[in-house]
C-alpha positions as a printed Julia matrix, in Angstrom:
316×3 Matrix{Float64}:
 56.42  210.84  78.58
 59.46  209.07  79.95
 62.99  209.89  78.93
 63.57  206.33  77.72
 60.69  206.58  75.28
 61.98  209.87  73.88
 65.54  208.53  73.59
 64.36  205.41  71.8
 62.23  207.47  69.46
 65.12  209.73  68.55
 67.57  206.87  68.04
 65.23  204.82  65.86
 63.75  207.83  64.01
 60.32  206.2   64.24
 58.18  208.69  66.14
 57.6   212.35  66.85
 56.06  213.72  70.04
 53.22  216.22  69.6
 52.69  219.11  72.02
 49.58  220.53  73.63
 49.27  224.02  75.08
 52.27  224.51  77.41
 51.45  224.62  81.12
 47.92  223.21  80.76
 48.62  219.47  81.02
 46.44  219.06  84.12
 43.53  220.68  82.25
 43.87  218.68  79.01
 40.78  216.55  79.66
 38.74  219.72  80.22
 40.1   221.35  77.06
 38.96  218.3   75.09
 35.29  219.27  75.54
 35.44  222.71  73.83
 37.67  221.19  71.15
 35.09  218.47  70.5
 32.39  221.12  70.31
 34.53  223.15  67.89
 35.05  220.16  65.62
 31.37  219.27  65.92
 30.39  222.78  64.81
 32.87  222.57  61.94
 31.44  219.29  60.7
 27.83  220.41  61.2
 28.36  223.79  59.53
 30.18  222.53  56.43
 27.93  219.48  55.95
 24.89  221.78  56.27
 26.33  224.1   53.59
 26.9   221.12  51.27
 23.39  219.75  51.93
 21.72  223.11  51.34
 23.57  223.75  48.08
 22.73  220.23  46.84
 19.05  220.48  47.8
 18.34  224.03  46.58
 18.17  224.32  42.78
 18.54  228.12  42.93
 21.99  227.62  44.49
 23.34  225.59  41.58
 25.36  228.61  40.45
 29.13  229.09  40.09
 29.54  231.04  43.36
 27.82  228.33  45.41
 29.57  225.47  43.6
 32.88  227.11  44.56
 31.52  227.49  48.1
 30.78  223.75  48.21
 34.37  223.02  47.16
 35.56  225.39  49.91
 33.41  223.48  52.42
 34.92  220.16  51.27
 38.39  221.65  51.71
 37.51  222.85  55.23
 36.21  219.4   56.11
 39.4   217.79  54.78
 41.58  220.19  56.79
 39.61  219.53  59.98
 39.66  215.76  59.54
 43.41  215.85  58.9
 44.12  217.43  62.3
 41.23  216.14  64.43
 42.71  212.7   65.33
 45.99  214.0   66.77
 44.58  217.09  68.5
 41.77  215.17  70.23
 44.2   212.32  70.91
 46.42  214.66  72.92
 43.7   216.36  74.94
 41.35  213.42  75.4
 43.66  210.38  75.66
 47.08  211.98  76.34
 48.31  210.23  73.19
 51.24  212.36  72.08
 53.33  210.04  69.94
 52.87  209.87  66.19
 54.83  207.62  63.86
 57.17  209.18  61.34
 55.11  208.0   58.34
 51.8   209.06  59.94
 53.33  212.5   60.62
 54.39  212.85  56.99
 50.94  211.76  55.78
 49.2   214.26  58.04
 51.63  216.97  56.94
 50.87  216.24  53.27
 47.08  216.51  53.66
 47.18  219.61  55.87
 49.28  221.51  53.33
 47.29  220.09  50.39
 43.92  221.29  51.72
 45.52  224.59  52.77
 46.61  225.4   49.21
 43.41  224.02  47.67
 41.47  226.46  49.85
 43.73  229.31  48.76
 43.13  228.41  45.11
 39.36  228.24  45.59
 39.37  231.71  47.18
 41.09  232.97  44.01
 38.44  231.22  41.89
 35.7   232.86  43.97
 37.35  236.26  43.43
 37.3   235.57  39.69
 33.62  234.61  39.99
 32.79  237.94  41.69
 34.83  239.82  39.06
 32.87  238.24  36.18
 29.51  238.65  37.96
 30.04  242.39  38.53
 32.23  243.44  35.6
 30.74  241.28  32.82
 27.33  240.02  34.06
 25.91  239.39  30.57
 28.54  236.71  29.89
 28.58  235.32  33.45
 26.82  232.04  32.65
 28.76  231.51  29.42
 32.18  232.2   30.97
 31.53  230.11  34.09
 29.78  227.06  32.67
 29.75  223.77  34.6
 32.62  222.44  32.49
 34.73  225.53  33.2
 34.0   225.26  36.94
 34.99  221.58  36.84
 38.24  222.45  35.06
 39.01  225.17  37.62
 38.37  222.75  40.49
 40.62  220.09  38.95
 43.33  222.69  38.25
 43.25  223.94  41.86
 43.52  220.38  43.21
 46.27  219.47  40.73
 48.26  222.6   41.61
 48.03  221.83  45.32
 49.05  218.19  44.78
 52.03  219.07  42.58
 53.31  221.69  45.03
 53.01  219.43  48.09
 54.1   216.15  46.44
 57.88  216.76  46.99
 57.44  217.67  50.69
 57.29  214.08  52.1
 60.45  213.17  50.18
 62.25  216.31  51.37
 61.42  215.39  54.98
 62.19  211.67  54.6
 65.72  212.34  53.38
 66.58  214.21  56.6
 68.17  212.47  59.6
 66.51  213.25  62.93
 69.02  212.77  65.73
 68.09  215.71  67.96
 64.85  216.27  69.86
 61.76  214.58  68.44
 59.31  216.97  70.15
 57.24  219.04  67.71
 55.86  222.5   68.57
 52.22  221.76  67.7
 49.44  219.22  68.08
 49.86  218.17  64.45
 52.65  217.9   61.88
 53.76  220.81  59.71
 56.68  220.82  57.29
 58.23  223.97  58.72
 58.0   222.56  62.25
 59.39  219.07  61.54
 62.34  220.21  59.41
 63.74  222.29  62.3
 64.36  219.06  64.26
 66.69  217.62  61.6
 70.41  217.34  62.34
 71.37  218.12  58.73
 71.39  221.02  56.3
 67.76  222.06  55.67
 68.46  224.79  53.1
 66.65  222.81  50.37
 63.55  222.46  52.58
 63.62  226.14  53.52
 64.08  227.19  49.88
 61.28  224.94  48.68
 59.01  226.24  51.44
 59.68  229.8   50.31
 59.0   228.84  46.67
 55.64  227.32  47.66
 54.7   230.41  49.67
 55.65  232.69  46.78
 53.88  230.58  44.12
 50.69  230.19  46.13
 50.25  232.67  48.96
 52.0   235.52  47.13
 50.49  234.88  43.7
 47.01  234.15  45.03
 46.9   237.31  47.14
 48.02  239.41  44.17
 45.35  237.87  41.92
 42.65  238.5   44.53
 43.79  242.11  44.98
 43.78  242.71  41.21
 40.27  241.21  40.96
 38.94  243.51  43.67
 40.66  246.59  42.25
 38.87  245.92  38.95
 35.61  245.24  40.82
 35.87  248.54  42.71
 36.66  250.36  39.47
 33.49  248.92  37.91
 31.35  249.59  41.01
 32.46  253.24  41.16
 31.2   253.64  37.59
 27.67  252.48  38.5
 25.35  255.48  38.61
 22.86  254.2   41.18
 24.01  254.29  44.82
 21.67  251.41  45.65
 23.08  249.27  42.83
 26.64  250.02  44.0
 25.81  248.79  47.5
 24.05  245.74  46.1
 27.08  244.83  43.99
 29.48  245.24  46.91
 27.19  243.28  49.24
 27.65  240.18  47.07
 31.39  240.35  47.86
 31.18  240.69  51.66
 31.07  236.96  52.43
 34.03  236.29  50.16
 36.07  239.15  51.65
 35.38  237.76  55.15
 36.5   234.28  54.01
 39.71  235.78  52.59
 40.52  237.57  55.85
 39.61  234.51  57.96
 41.95  232.31  55.9
 44.93  234.51  55.06
 45.43  236.47  58.3
 46.05  233.35  60.47
 48.15  231.76  57.7
 50.37  234.83  57.38
 50.57  235.0   61.17
 51.77  231.39  61.46
 54.29  231.9   58.64
 55.71  235.04  60.26
 55.88  233.41  63.71
 57.72  230.37  62.29
 60.19  232.47  60.32
 60.89  235.33  62.71
 59.32  234.48  66.07
 61.76  232.01  67.58
 62.17  234.26  70.64
 58.4   234.26  71.3
 56.75  232.12  73.97
 55.74  228.57  72.91
 52.18  229.52  73.88
 52.15  232.14  71.08
 53.27  229.52  68.54
 50.64  227.05  69.77
 47.78  229.55  69.8
 48.6   230.87  66.32
 48.82  227.32  64.95
 45.48  226.31  66.49
 43.75  229.48  65.26
 45.18  228.88  61.77
 43.79  225.32  61.66
 40.54  225.6   63.63
 39.1   229.07  62.93
 38.56  229.17  59.11
 36.64  225.85  58.86
 34.26  226.81  61.66
 33.72  230.46  60.65
 33.3   230.09  56.87
 29.9   228.3   57.09
 28.69  230.84  59.67
 29.71  233.81  57.52
 28.09  232.43  54.35
 24.96  231.32  56.19
 24.43  234.73  57.78
 25.34  236.85  54.75
 23.69  234.76  52.0
 19.91  235.03  52.09
 19.27  231.98  49.9
 21.34  229.74  52.19
 19.85  231.23  55.36
 16.28  230.76  54.1
 16.95  227.14  53.12
 18.54  226.37  56.52
 15.54  227.86  58.33
 13.21  225.85  56.11
 15.12  222.64  56.88
 14.91  223.2   60.65
 11.22  224.14  60.46
 10.46  220.94  58.57
 12.31  218.89  61.21
 10.39  220.69  63.97
  7.02  219.86  62.42
């Protein structure tokens, strides 16, 4: 990227420059292949989950309906980042317009908080299934599930809606080079040559109202679940009850650990190598969407049996 292009971009405030993995520019075309495979696996895995849940009547239950919403969220997150990441590594296309950056930023954060909300809903589902199984169907009817899904989406939209306006009001007269292969609010606001206290404060409010609150609700749900499980007399029944939570616990860890890692690195890791920032950001975006279908396929017998049946039918 020439200096004249960067200078023009900064003066006109029209573009940002996205960054690949530092020091690997000569290998970018080679890195594009595993990235394509990763995105291919993500699309295949989540579309398979959606197809299986739709085709199998026995999976038309609250837990699997929430799982289908989670898969849609993972697909949305992947599709939001795929164009710019593959553009960098495959075509060396590093510039992104200011408006396109803001749009990408909006959808990344939207799907991120929708996924967090769905994980809370799935924790509530496990709590009802284990602690009050007799009223499970009544408490989680299709209408209630629909209302929860709409509420999760509405919450995410309302929280992220101010972000584009908070970024658009800022003047960008310094460097226009972002730290990642896609646009994040916390990354873009650091390039502004103005007071960003409002952006920082709003970012902290979002983290507290979503990440903090959601984690607390999930912890409370599992404390109550463990309390109920401990009271079950049969050892086999205790293990059976806990086994239904394993996939969800894995999904929680897969989602929240990278997210917390990225947040901590952005807030306190300015002295760290750019490679650390880049790797954490890529893990945060790429790992949950590709691992969630694998975890649920392996740990959920109904899904695994249906997948095997689908492949056997195609073979014959």
